[in-house]
Amino acid sequence: MDWSWIVVADVLPRLLAGLVVTVQATFAGAAVAYALGLMLAILRRSPSRLVSLTTYWLSEFVRRTPLLVQLYFLFYVLPDLGVYLSPFVAGVIGLGVHFSTYTAEVFRAGIEHVPKGQWEAARSLNYSPTQTWINVILPQSIPPMIPPLANYLVTMFKETPLLAAITVVELFNAANIYSNSTYKYLEPMTLVGLLFLIVTIPTVWATMYLERRYARH
Amino acid sequence: MEVLVEFFPLLLKGATVTIQLTVVSAVIALVISFVVGLARLSRYRVVRVLSVIYLEFFRGTSALVQMFFMFYVLPLFGLTLAPFAAGFLACGMNLGSYGSEVVRGAIKSVGKPQREAALSLNYTTFQLYRHVLIPQAIPMMIPPFGNLLIELMKLTAVASLITISDLTFAAQIVRAQTGLTLEPFLLILVVYFLIASVLVGAVDLLAWRIKTKRKLNVRTGN
């Protein structure tokens, strides 16, 4: 099997267009995952056992089931219930909801690692809950959260090929469509792998830098 | 509901395939975790570099792409894998890269005095790892390995895309043949949740047993 540069030239523009969709899905999914994850973390801290336990088991259910099946669920089941989502939106919601259960743990750990004395100090200075969160808790809990949150961004990027299963034409699907119509598998699949590495390796280095920068001492 | 009764044998077979795939790839992932993780700690630069390449390659690309590569591209080089083989190799090799970081991290976290003690007892490198470092590192590896095991089990669903008739594939067949959507997908979500919960329970039990056993040893030692 010989490597053909003609195929490369033919397929590369399609792959780059797919890469744009992949990056969009990653960032949109991450936005959902961060916002929903923070909400889940706060709900888990609720004084009501009913709220915190419900949040816990719902999160565990999402976390212990495959993202692919969740995507199928959003894509096939919701229309039958009268909710119509475009494949891209269904994919972003699926990615976001799945990874919100992971980011929630990051937020929870970050908040819990602020020493109890800090809460007590804020209280003794007569800070309101809002002031306590904004001036005391968040400034201390956010920096250590940055590296793991960035890591999940990379993880989500690598999970986006699953969106191909619900017909989103992202990087992997662009290659797959091309391969299925031309029977050329070597170049498209190899290029997809290379493009993934080209994006993830520098990003992983960047997160390692963030880890050193924000490491807890 | 009646339809699901009719398709019960198919779904049951799918669940069996999912469990088989999980077990076989978990064994492969465990072996790779130790081989690559220990290679990262090698004194030889070549070995270290090779293990980093393995790690970055399998951790840097998507598992689905690796699976498609093994299933569609390797046959072009004369290496044809059955779908099941491509599935467990891709799952095992992918999770093995994450697992190697667990092994490396756990072994590195064993205190320096332990190494020095082994050195002063004139242990060989093999003895150092076999009798000092690895036994102390294993309890630390259990919780992260447990998380990876769940990730691995979830990853097997992706194998349905290379025509392996696992649980997800069975649900797709039910959907295609009956037009039902809610029932098959909700059912398999619950089955996946149950399988994962059994695995979580088993790992917790293992961690607890190691903990109590070690405590016992300390007591008899005193």
Coordinates of C-alpha atoms in Angstrom, one line a residue:
Chain A
M1 CA 0.0 0.0 0.0
D2 CA 1.6 3.2 -1.1
W3 CA 1.1 6.6 0.3
S4 CA -0.4 8.9 -2.2
W5 CA 0.2 12.7 -2.0
I6 CA -2.6 13.3 -4.5
V7 CA -5.1 11.8 -2.0
V8 CA -3.6 13.9 0.7
A9 CA -4.1 17.1 -1.3
D10 CA -7.6 16.0 -2.1
V11 CA -8.7 15.2 1.4
L12 CA -6.8 17.7 3.5
P13 CA -9.1 20.7 2.9
R14 CA -12.1 18.6 4.0
L15 CA -10.2 17.5 7.1
L16 CA -9.4 21.1 8.0
A17 CA -13.0 22.0 7.6
G18 CA -13.9 19.1 9.9
L19 CA -11.2 20.2 12.4
V20 CA -13.0 23.6 12.6
V21 CA -16.2 21.8 13.6
T22 CA -14.3 19.6 16.1
V23 CA -12.8 22.7 17.8
Q24 CA -16.2 24.5 17.8
A25 CA -17.9 21.4 19.4
T26 CA -15.0 21.1 21.9
F27 CA -15.3 24.7 23.1
A28 CA -19.1 24.8 23.1
G29 CA -19.2 21.4 25.0
A30 CA -16.6 22.7 27.4
A31 CA -18.7 25.8 28.1
V32 CA -21.7 23.6 28.9
A33 CA -19.5 21.2 31.0
Y34 CA -18.0 24.0 33.1
A35 CA -21.3 25.8 33.7
L36 CA -23.2 22.7 34.5
G37 CA -20.3 21.2 36.5
L38 CA -20.2 24.3 38.8
M39 CA -24.0 23.9 39.3
L40 CA -23.7 20.2 40.1
A41 CA -20.8 21.0 42.6
I42 CA -23.0 23.6 44.4
L43 CA -26.0 21.3 44.4
R44 CA -23.8 18.5 45.9
R45 CA -23.0 20.8 48.8
S46 CA -26.7 21.5 49.5
P47 CA -27.7 21.0 53.1
S48 CA -30.7 19.1 51.9
R49 CA -29.8 15.4 51.8
L50 CA -32.5 14.8 49.1
V51 CA -30.9 17.4 46.8
S52 CA -27.3 16.3 47.4
L53 CA -28.0 12.6 47.0
T54 CA -30.2 13.1 43.9
T55 CA -27.4 15.1 42.4
Y56 CA -24.8 12.5 43.4
W57 CA -26.7 9.5 41.8
L58 CA -27.7 11.4 38.7
S59 CA -24.0 12.3 38.2
E60 CA -22.9 8.8 38.8
F61 CA -25.5 7.5 36.3
V62 CA -24.1 9.8 33.6
R63 CA -20.5 9.1 34.6
R64 CA -20.9 5.3 34.5
T65 CA -22.7 5.1 31.1
P66 CA -21.0 5.5 27.7
L67 CA -21.0 8.9 26.0
L68 CA -21.8 7.2 22.7
V69 CA -25.1 5.7 24.1
Q70 CA -26.0 9.1 25.7
L71 CA -25.5 10.7 22.3
Y72 CA -27.8 8.1 20.7
F73 CA -30.3 8.8 23.4
L74 CA -30.3 12.6 22.6
F75 CA -30.3 12.0 18.9
Y76 CA -32.9 9.2 18.5
V77 CA -35.1 9.5 21.6
L78 CA -35.6 13.2 22.0
P79 CA -37.3 13.7 18.5
D80 CA -39.8 11.0 19.5
L81 CA -40.6 13.0 22.6
G82 CA -41.1 16.1 20.4
V83 CA -37.7 17.8 21.0
Y84 CA -35.8 18.4 17.8
L85 CA -32.1 19.1 18.0
S86 CA -29.6 19.5 15.2
P87 CA -26.9 16.8 15.4
F88 CA -24.3 19.5 16.4
V89 CA -26.4 20.8 19.2
A90 CA -27.2 17.3 20.4
G91 CA -23.5 16.5 20.3
V92 CA -22.6 19.6 22.3
I93 CA -25.2 18.9 24.9
G94 CA -24.1 15.3 25.1
L95 CA -20.4 16.2 25.5
G96 CA -21.2 19.0 28.0
V97 CA -23.5 16.9 30.2
H98 CA -21.2 13.9 30.2
F99 CA -18.1 15.9 31.2
S100 CA -20.0 18.2 33.6
T101 CA -20.0 15.2 36.0
Y102 CA -16.2 15.2 35.8
T103 CA -15.7 19.0 36.1
A104 CA -18.1 19.0 39.0
E105 CA -15.5 16.9 40.9
V106 CA -12.8 19.4 40.1
F107 CA -15.0 22.3 41.3
R108 CA -15.9 20.4 44.5
A109 CA -12.3 19.4 45.3
G110 CA -11.2 23.0 44.6
I111 CA -13.8 24.5 47.0
E112 CA -13.3 21.8 49.6
H113 CA -9.5 22.4 49.7
V114 CA -10.0 25.9 51.0
P115 CA -9.1 25.5 54.7
K116 CA -12.1 25.8 57.1
G117 CA -10.3 28.6 58.9
Q118 CA -10.8 30.8 55.8
W119 CA -14.6 30.4 56.1
E120 CA -14.4 31.1 59.8
A121 CA -12.2 34.2 59.3
A122 CA -14.7 35.5 56.7
R123 CA -17.5 34.9 59.1
S124 CA -15.7 36.6 62.0
L125 CA -15.1 39.7 59.8
N126 CA -18.9 39.7 59.2
Y127 CA -18.6 39.1 55.5
S128 CA -21.9 38.3 53.7
P129 CA -22.0 34.9 51.8
T130 CA -21.5 36.8 48.5
Q131 CA -18.5 38.6 49.9
T132 CA -17.1 35.4 51.3
W133 CA -17.4 33.6 48.0
I134 CA -16.0 36.4 45.9
N135 CA -13.3 37.8 48.1
V136 CA -12.2 34.7 50.0
I137 CA -13.2 31.3 48.7
L138 CA -13.1 31.7 44.9
P139 CA -9.7 33.5 44.6
Q140 CA -8.2 30.6 46.5
S141 CA -10.0 27.8 44.9
I142 CA -9.9 28.8 41.2
P143 CA -6.1 28.7 40.5
P144 CA -5.7 25.0 41.4
M145 CA -8.8 24.1 39.3
I146 CA -7.2 25.5 36.1
P147 CA -4.9 22.6 35.2
P148 CA -7.5 19.9 35.6
L149 CA -10.2 21.9 33.8
A150 CA -7.7 22.4 30.9
N151 CA -7.1 18.7 31.0
Y152 CA -10.8 18.0 30.5
L153 CA -10.7 20.4 27.5
V154 CA -8.2 18.1 25.9
T155 CA -10.2 15.0 26.9
M156 CA -13.3 16.4 25.3
F157 CA -11.4 17.3 22.2
K158 CA -10.4 13.6 21.8
E159 CA -14.0 12.5 22.5
T160 CA -15.5 14.6 19.7
P161 CA -15.1 11.8 17.0
L162 CA -18.0 10.1 18.7
L163 CA -20.2 12.9 17.3
A164 CA -19.6 11.2 13.9
A165 CA -22.0 8.5 15.1
I166 CA -24.8 11.0 15.2
T167 CA -23.9 12.4 11.7
V168 CA -21.9 15.5 12.8
V169 CA -19.3 16.1 10.1
E170 CA -16.3 16.8 12.3
L171 CA -12.7 15.9 11.6
F172 CA -13.1 12.1 11.9
N173 CA -16.4 11.9 10.0
A174 CA -15.0 14.1 7.2
A175 CA -12.3 11.4 6.8
N176 CA -14.7 8.6 7.1
I177 CA -17.1 10.0 4.5
Y178 CA -14.2 10.5 2.1
S179 CA -12.9 6.9 2.8
N180 CA -16.2 5.3 2.3
S181 CA -16.7 6.9 -1.1
T182 CA -13.2 6.5 -2.4
Y183 CA -12.0 3.3 -0.6
K184 CA -8.9 5.2 0.4
Y185 CA -8.4 4.6 4.2
L186 CA -4.6 4.9 4.7
E187 CA -4.1 8.7 4.1
P188 CA -7.3 10.1 5.6
M189 CA -7.1 8.0 8.8
T190 CA -3.4 8.7 9.2
L191 CA -4.0 12.4 8.7
V192 CA -6.8 12.4 11.3
G193 CA -4.4 10.8 13.8
L194 CA -1.7 13.3 12.9
L195 CA -4.0 16.3 13.2
F196 CA -5.1 15.1 16.6
L197 CA -1.5 14.8 17.7
I198 CA -0.7 18.2 16.3
V199 CA -3.4 19.8 18.4
T200 CA -3.2 17.7 21.6
I201 CA 0.6 17.5 22.1
P202 CA 1.1 21.3 22.4
T203 CA -2.1 21.6 24.4
V204 CA -0.9 18.9 26.8
W205 CA 2.4 20.8 27.2
A206 CA 0.5 23.9 27.9
T207 CA -1.5 22.2 30.6
M208 CA 1.7 20.8 32.1
Y209 CA 2.9 24.4 32.2
L210 CA -0.3 25.4 33.9
E211 CA 0.2 22.6 36.4
R212 CA 3.6 24.0 37.4
R213 CA 2.3 27.5 37.4
Y214 CA -0.7 26.8 39.6
A215 CA 0.7 23.9 41.6
R216 CA -0.3 23.9 45.2
H217 CA 2.6 24.0 47.6
Chain B
M1 CA -42.2 -4.1 26.5
E2 CA -43.2 -7.2 24.6
V3 CA -40.8 -6.2 21.9
L4 CA -38.0 -6.1 24.5
V5 CA -38.9 -9.6 25.6
E6 CA -38.7 -10.7 22.0
F7 CA -35.2 -9.1 21.6
F8 CA -34.1 -10.2 25.1
P9 CA -31.7 -12.9 23.8
L10 CA -30.0 -10.4 21.4
L11 CA -29.6 -7.9 24.2
L12 CA -28.3 -10.5 26.6
K13 CA -25.8 -11.6 24.0
G14 CA -24.8 -8.0 23.5
A15 CA -24.2 -7.6 27.3
T16 CA -22.1 -10.7 27.3
V17 CA -19.9 -9.3 24.4
T18 CA -19.6 -6.0 26.3
I19 CA -18.4 -7.9 29.4
Q20 CA -16.0 -10.1 27.5
L21 CA -14.6 -7.1 25.7
T22 CA -14.1 -5.3 29.0
V23 CA -12.4 -8.2 30.7
V24 CA -10.0 -9.0 27.8
S25 CA -9.0 -5.4 27.2
A26 CA -8.6 -4.8 30.9
V27 CA -6.0 -7.6 31.1
I28 CA -4.2 -6.1 28.1
A29 CA -4.4 -2.6 29.5
L30 CA -3.0 -3.8 32.9
V31 CA 0.0 -5.6 31.3
I32 CA 0.7 -2.5 29.1
S33 CA 0.4 -0.2 32.1
F34 CA 3.1 -2.0 34.0
V35 CA 5.4 -2.5 31.0
V36 CA 5.2 1.1 29.7
G37 CA 5.0 2.6 33.2
L38 CA 8.2 0.7 34.3
A39 CA 9.9 1.5 31.0
R40 CA 9.4 5.2 31.8
L41 CA 11.6 4.7 34.9
S42 CA 14.3 2.8 33.0
R43 CA 17.9 3.9 33.3
Y44 CA 18.2 3.6 29.5
R45 CA 17.3 6.7 27.5
V46 CA 16.1 4.7 24.5
V47 CA 13.6 2.7 26.6
R48 CA 12.3 5.9 28.2
V49 CA 11.9 7.7 24.9
L50 CA 10.1 4.7 23.3
S51 CA 7.6 4.6 26.2
V52 CA 7.0 8.3 26.0
I53 CA 6.3 7.9 22.2
Y54 CA 3.8 5.1 23.0
L55 CA 2.2 7.2 25.7
E56 CA 1.9 10.4 23.7
F57 CA 0.6 8.5 20.6
F58 CA -2.2 6.6 22.4
R59 CA -3.1 9.3 24.8
G60 CA -2.9 12.1 22.2
T61 CA -5.2 10.6 19.6
S62 CA -8.8 9.6 19.9
A63 CA -9.7 6.0 20.8
L64 CA -12.2 5.8 18.0
V65 CA -9.5 6.9 15.5
Q66 CA -7.2 4.2 16.8
M67 CA -9.9 1.6 16.5
F68 CA -10.7 2.6 12.9
F69 CA -7.0 2.6 12.1
M70 CA -6.6 -0.9 13.4
F71 CA -9.7 -2.1 11.6
Y72 CA -9.5 -0.4 8.2
V73 CA -5.8 0.6 7.7
L74 CA -3.8 -2.3 9.2
P75 CA -5.4 -4.7 6.6
L76 CA -3.8 -2.6 3.9
F77 CA -0.4 -3.6 5.3
G78 CA -1.5 -7.2 5.3
L79 CA -2.4 -7.3 9.0
T80 CA -6.1 -8.2 9.1
L81 CA -7.7 -8.2 12.5
A82 CA -11.1 -9.6 13.4
P83 CA -13.5 -6.9 14.6
F84 CA -13.3 -8.3 18.2
A85 CA -9.5 -8.3 18.1
A86 CA -9.3 -4.7 16.8
G87 CA -11.8 -3.7 19.5
F88 CA -10.0 -5.2 22.4
L89 CA -6.5 -4.2 21.1
A90 CA -7.6 -0.5 20.7
C91 CA -9.4 -0.4 24.0
G92 CA -6.5 -2.1 25.8
M93 CA -3.7 -0.1 24.2
N94 CA -5.6 3.1 24.7
L95 CA -6.3 2.6 28.4
G96 CA -2.8 1.1 28.9
S97 CA -1.3 4.5 28.1
Y98 CA -3.3 6.1 30.8
G99 CA -2.6 3.2 33.2
S100 CA 1.2 3.5 32.6
E101 CA 1.0 7.0 34.1
V102 CA -0.7 5.5 37.2
V103 CA 2.0 2.9 37.6
R104 CA 4.8 5.4 37.1
G105 CA 3.2 7.9 39.5
A106 CA 2.6 5.4 42.2
I107 CA 6.1 3.9 42.1
K108 CA 7.7 7.4 42.1
S109 CA 5.6 8.3 45.2
V110 CA 7.2 5.5 47.3
G111 CA 9.5 7.4 49.7
K112 CA 13.2 7.8 49.0
P113 CA 14.3 6.2 52.3
Q114 CA 12.8 2.9 51.0
R115 CA 15.1 3.0 48.0
E116 CA 18.0 3.9 50.1
A117 CA 17.2 1.0 52.5
A118 CA 17.1 -1.4 49.6
L119 CA 20.4 0.0 48.3
S120 CA 22.0 -0.4 51.7
L121 CA 20.8 -4.0 51.8
N122 CA 22.5 -4.5 48.5
Y123 CA 19.3 -5.3 46.6
T124 CA 19.5 -5.6 42.9
T125 CA 17.2 -3.3 40.8
F126 CA 14.9 -6.3 40.2
Q127 CA 14.7 -7.0 43.9
L128 CA 14.2 -3.3 44.7
Y129 CA 11.1 -3.2 42.4
R130 CA 9.8 -6.7 43.1
H131 CA 10.1 -6.6 46.9
V132 CA 10.1 -2.9 47.9
L133 CA 8.7 -0.5 45.4
I134 CA 5.8 -2.3 43.6
P135 CA 4.3 -3.9 46.7
Q136 CA 4.1 -0.5 48.3
A137 CA 2.8 1.2 45.1
I138 CA 0.0 -1.2 44.4
P139 CA -2.5 0.1 47.1
M140 CA -2.0 3.6 45.6
M141 CA -2.7 2.3 42.1
I142 CA -6.1 0.7 43.0
P143 CA -8.4 3.8 43.1
P144 CA -7.1 5.4 39.8
F145 CA -7.1 1.9 38.2
G146 CA -10.7 1.6 39.3
N147 CA -11.6 4.8 37.5
L148 CA -9.8 3.7 34.4
L149 CA -11.7 0.4 34.5
I150 CA -15.0 2.3 34.2
E151 CA -13.6 4.4 31.4
L152 CA -12.5 1.2 29.7
M153 CA -16.0 -0.4 30.1
K154 CA -17.5 2.8 28.6
L155 CA -15.0 2.8 25.7
T156 CA -16.2 -0.7 24.7
A157 CA -19.4 0.9 23.5
V158 CA -17.4 2.6 20.7
A159 CA -16.5 -0.9 19.4
S160 CA -20.0 -1.2 18.2
L161 CA -19.0 1.2 15.4
I162 CA -16.6 -1.4 14.0
T163 CA -19.4 -3.9 13.7
I164 CA -18.8 -5.7 17.1
S165 CA -22.3 -6.8 18.3
D166 CA -22.0 -5.5 21.8
L167 CA -24.8 -4.0 23.9
T168 CA -24.9 -0.7 22.0
F169 CA -25.0 -2.6 18.7
A170 CA -27.9 -4.7 19.9
A171 CA -29.8 -1.6 20.9
Q172 CA -29.2 -0.2 17.4
I173 CA -30.6 -3.4 15.9
V174 CA -33.7 -3.1 18.0
R175 CA -34.1 0.5 16.9
A176 CA -33.6 -0.3 13.3
Q177 CA -36.1 -3.3 13.3
T178 CA -38.8 -1.9 15.5
G179 CA -38.5 1.9 15.3
L180 CA -38.5 2.0 19.1
T181 CA -36.0 4.4 20.6
L182 CA -36.7 5.2 24.3
E183 CA -37.0 1.6 25.4
P184 CA -33.8 0.0 24.0
F185 CA -31.5 3.0 24.8
L186 CA -32.9 3.5 28.3
L187 CA -32.6 -0.2 28.9
I188 CA -29.0 -0.4 27.8
L189 CA -28.1 2.8 29.8
V190 CA -29.3 1.0 32.9
V191 CA -27.4 -2.2 32.0
Y192 CA -24.2 -0.2 31.5
F193 CA -24.8 1.5 34.8
L194 CA -25.3 -1.8 36.6
I195 CA -22.1 -3.3 35.0
A196 CA -20.1 -0.2 36.0
S197 CA -21.6 -0.3 39.5
V198 CA -20.5 -3.9 40.0
L199 CA -17.0 -3.0 38.8
V200 CA -16.9 0.0 41.2
G201 CA -18.0 -2.3 44.1
A202 CA -15.4 -4.9 43.2
V203 CA -12.6 -2.3 43.1
D204 CA -13.7 -0.8 46.5
L205 CA -13.8 -4.3 48.0
L206 CA -10.3 -5.0 46.7
A207 CA -9.0 -1.7 48.1
W208 CA -10.6 -2.4 51.4
R209 CA -9.2 -5.9 51.6
I210 CA -5.7 -4.8 50.9
K211 CA -6.0 -2.1 53.5
T212 CA -7.2 -4.5 56.2
K213 CA -4.7 -7.1 55.3
R214 CA -1.8 -4.6 55.5
K215 CA -3.0 -3.4 58.9
L216 CA -3.1 -7.0 60.1
N217 CA 0.5 -7.5 59.0
V218 CA 1.6 -4.4 60.9
R219 CA 0.0 -5.7 64.0
T220 CA 1.6 -9.2 63.8
G221 CA 4.9 -7.5 63.0
N222 CA 4.8 -5.6 66.3

